Coordinates of C-alpha atoms and ligand atoms in Angstrom, one line a residue:
X1 CA -18.8 14.4 0.2
X2 CA -18.5 11.2 -1.6
X3 CA -17.1 8.4 0.9
X4 CA -13.8 7.3 0.4
X5 CA -12.7 4.0 -0.4
X6 CA -9.7 2.5 1.8
X7 CA -6.8 1.3 0.7
X8 CA -5.0 -0.8 3.8
X9 CA -1.4 -2.4 3.5
X10 CA 2.1 -2.1 5.4
X11 CA 3.5 0.0 2.8
X12 CA 7.5 -0.4 4.1
X13 CA 7.6 1.6 1.9
X14 CA 5.5 2.8 -0.4
X15 CA 6.3 2.3 -4.3
X16 CA 5.4 3.3 -7.3
X17 CA 2.6 0.4 -7.8
X18 CA 1.1 2.0 -5.0
X19 CA 1.0 4.8 -6.1
X20 CA -0.5 3.6 -9.9
X21 CA -3.5 2.2 -7.5
X22 CA -4.4 5.4 -5.6
X23 CA -4.1 7.0 -8.5
X24 CA -6.5 4.7 -10.7
X25 CA -8.6 4.3 -7.5
X26 CA -9.2 8.2 -7.1
X27 CA -10.6 7.8 -10.8
X28 CA -12.5 5.5 -10.4
X29 CA -14.2 6.2 -6.7
X30 CA -13.1 9.7 -6.3
X31 CA -11.8 10.0 -3.0
X32 CA -8.9 7.5 -0.7
X33 CA -7.7 7.1 2.5
X34 CA -4.3 5.6 2.4
X35 CA -4.2 3.1 5.2
X36 CA -0.7 1.9 6.6
X37 CA -1.7 -1.0 9.0
X38 CA 0.2 -3.8 10.5
X39 CA 0.5 -7.2 8.8
X40 CA 1.5 -9.7 11.6
X41 CA 3.5 -11.9 8.9
X42 CA 5.5 -9.1 8.2
X43 CA 6.5 -8.6 11.9
X44 CA 10.2 -6.5 11.7
X45 CA 9.6 -3.5 9.9
X46 CA 12.1 -1.2 7.8
X47 CA 10.5 2.1 8.5
X48 CA 8.1 2.6 11.7
X49 CA 4.7 3.6 10.8
X50 CA 4.9 7.3 11.3
X51 CA 8.2 6.7 8.9
X52 CA 5.9 4.7 5.9
X53 CA 3.1 7.8 6.5
X54 CA 5.3 10.4 5.9
X55 CA 6.9 8.6 2.8
X56 CA 3.1 8.0 1.4
X57 CA 2.4 11.8 2.1
X58 CA 5.5 12.6 0.1
X59 CA 5.0 9.9 -2.6
X60 CA 1.5 10.9 -3.0
X61 CA 1.5 14.9 -2.6
X62 CA -0.4 17.4 -4.8
X63 CA -3.3 14.5 -5.0
X64 CA -6.5 16.1 -4.3
X65 CA -8.8 13.5 -2.2
X66 CA -5.9 11.5 -0.8
X67 CA -5.2 11.6 2.3
X68 CA -2.7 9.0 4.5
X69 CA -3.4 7.6 8.1
X70 CA -1.9 5.0 9.9
X71 CA -4.2 2.8 11.9
X72 CA -4.1 0.3 14.9
X73 CA -5.9 -2.9 14.8
X74 CA -8.3 -4.5 12.0
X75 CA -8.4 -3.0 8.4
X76 CA -12.4 -3.4 8.6
X77 CA -12.2 -1.2 11.9
X78 CA -10.0 1.1 9.5
X79 CA -13.0 1.1 7.0
X80 CA -16.0 1.9 9.2
X81 CA -13.1 4.9 11.2
X82 CA -13.2 6.9 8.1
X83 CA -16.7 5.5 6.7
X84 CA -15.0 3.9 3.7
X85 CA -17.5 2.6 1.0
X86 CA -15.2 -0.2 0.2
X87 CA -11.7 -1.4 0.1
X88 CA -9.4 -1.2 -2.7
X89 CA -6.3 -3.5 -3.2
X90 CA -4.5 -3.4 -6.2
X91 CA -3.0 -6.8 -7.1
X92 CA 0.0 -7.5 -9.7
X93 CA 0.0 -11.1 -10.0
X94 CA -2.2 -14.7 -9.7
X95 CA -0.6 -14.8 -6.6
X96 CA -1.5 -12.2 -5.1
X97 CA -5.0 -13.1 -5.8
X98 CA -4.4 -15.8 -3.7
X99 CA -3.7 -14.1 -0.9
X100 CA -6.3 -11.5 -1.5
X101 CA -9.0 -13.3 -2.0
X102 CA -9.1 -15.1 1.2
X103 CA -9.0 -11.7 3.4
X104 CA -11.4 -9.9 1.1
X105 CA -14.0 -12.7 2.0
X106 CA -12.5 -13.0 5.3
X107 CA -13.4 -8.9 5.9
X108 CA -16.5 -9.6 4.2
X109 CA -17.5 -12.0 6.4
X110 CA -16.7 -10.0 9.6
X111 CA -18.1 -6.1 9.1
X112 CA -19.9 -7.0 5.4
X113 CA -17.4 -4.6 3.9
X114 CA -16.3 -5.7 -0.2
X115 CA -13.2 -5.3 -1.6
X116 CA -12.5 -4.4 -4.7
X117 CA -9.5 -5.3 -7.4
X118 CA -7.6 -3.2 -9.3
X119 CA -4.7 -4.4 -11.5
X120 CA -2.0 -2.7 -11.3
X121 CA -0.2 -1.0 -14.4
X122 CA 1.8 -3.6 -16.3
X123 CA 5.1 -2.1 -15.8
X124 CA 4.9 -2.0 -12.3
X125 CA 3.8 -5.7 -11.9
X126 CA 6.8 -6.7 -10.5
X127 CA 7.6 -4.1 -7.7
X128 CA 7.5 -5.4 -4.7
X129 CA 8.5 -3.0 -0.9
X130 CA 10.4 -6.6 -0.1
X131 CA 12.9 -6.5 -2.7
X132 CA 13.0 -3.1 -2.7
X133 CA 14.1 -2.7 0.4
X134 CA 16.8 -5.6 -0.2
X135 CA 18.3 -4.5 -2.9
X136 CA 18.6 -0.5 -1.0
X137 CA 20.4 -2.7 1.4
X138 CA 23.4 -3.6 -0.9
X139 CA 23.3 0.2 -2.1
X140 CA 21.5 -0.6 -5.7
X141 CA 19.5 1.0 -8.0
X142 CA 15.9 1.5 -6.2
X143 CA 15.0 4.5 -8.3
X144 CA 12.9 3.3 -10.5
X145 CA 10.4 1.4 -8.4
X146 CA 9.9 4.5 -5.8
X147 CA 9.3 8.1 -5.3
X148 CA 12.5 10.3 -5.0
X149 CA 11.7 11.0 -0.9
X150 CA 11.1 6.9 -0.2
X151 CA 14.6 6.8 -2.3
X152 CA 16.4 9.3 -0.1
X153 CA 15.0 8.0 3.1
X154 CA 16.6 4.3 1.7
X155 CA 19.9 5.7 1.2
X156 CA 19.5 7.0 5.1
X157 CA 18.9 4.4 6.7
X158 CA 21.6 2.6 5.5
X159 CA 24.4 4.9 4.9
X160 CA 24.3 4.8 0.7
X161 CA 24.0 7.4 -2.1
X162 CA 20.5 7.3 -3.1
Ligands
PNS201 O1 1.1 -4.6 2.2 P1 0.5 -5.8 2.8 O2 1.9 -6.0 4.1 O3 0.0 -7.3 1.8 O4 -1.0 -5.5 4.0 C1 -2.0 -6.2 4.6 C2 -2.5 -6.0 5.6 C3 -1.7 -5.1 6.7 C4 -4.0 -4.9 4.3 C5 -2.9 -6.8 6.6 O5 -2.3 -7.6 6.7 C6 -4.3 -6.8 7.2 O6 -5.5 -5.8 6.9 N1 -4.1 -6.2 8.5 C7 -4.6 -5.5 10.0 C8 -5.1 -6.5 10.5 C9 -6.2 -7.6 10.2 O7 -7.2 -7.1 9.6 N2 -6.7 -8.8 10.0 C10 -7.4 -9.4 9.2 C11 -7.4 -9.8 7.4 S1 -8.1 -10.8 7.0

């Protein structure tokens, strides 16, 4: 069986840019574990880890060789737990690279696991979970940035229409 790659992130919530990176990673590497992890820089989430997993499963439904799991602790431990042969991260901009390069080098220094960067498709490069939460909280349009179950869940959280 092909060793999967791990795509770790906080995914609060998953959006179409994340889905695109999953699709690219399956094409490149064969199998993906989509890992919902805690980012200590983002302590208060909108969705619980269980809700994020459910929304990721709904957004990625029907894809072969993709599984979704929540992990506690380090990304490198999650990668070891699933036998991942590398970590994959999507990049939108040079700002993303600055942050991701340091994480990749730190993770490599801890266990020797490598991180492969995949640029997201240009049409998704502006999408961010933070802005989706902010816009949805005020009833703005987010349906072009997320899968339908996520739009519904956001509307449910904020009492707006999807
Ligand atoms: O989607 P995000 O918030 O940019 O993802 C960041 C995430 C969750 C991948 C990162 O914070 C992480 O790896 N958290 C797990 C704890 C860990 O491994 N910390 C060391 C990072 S070098």
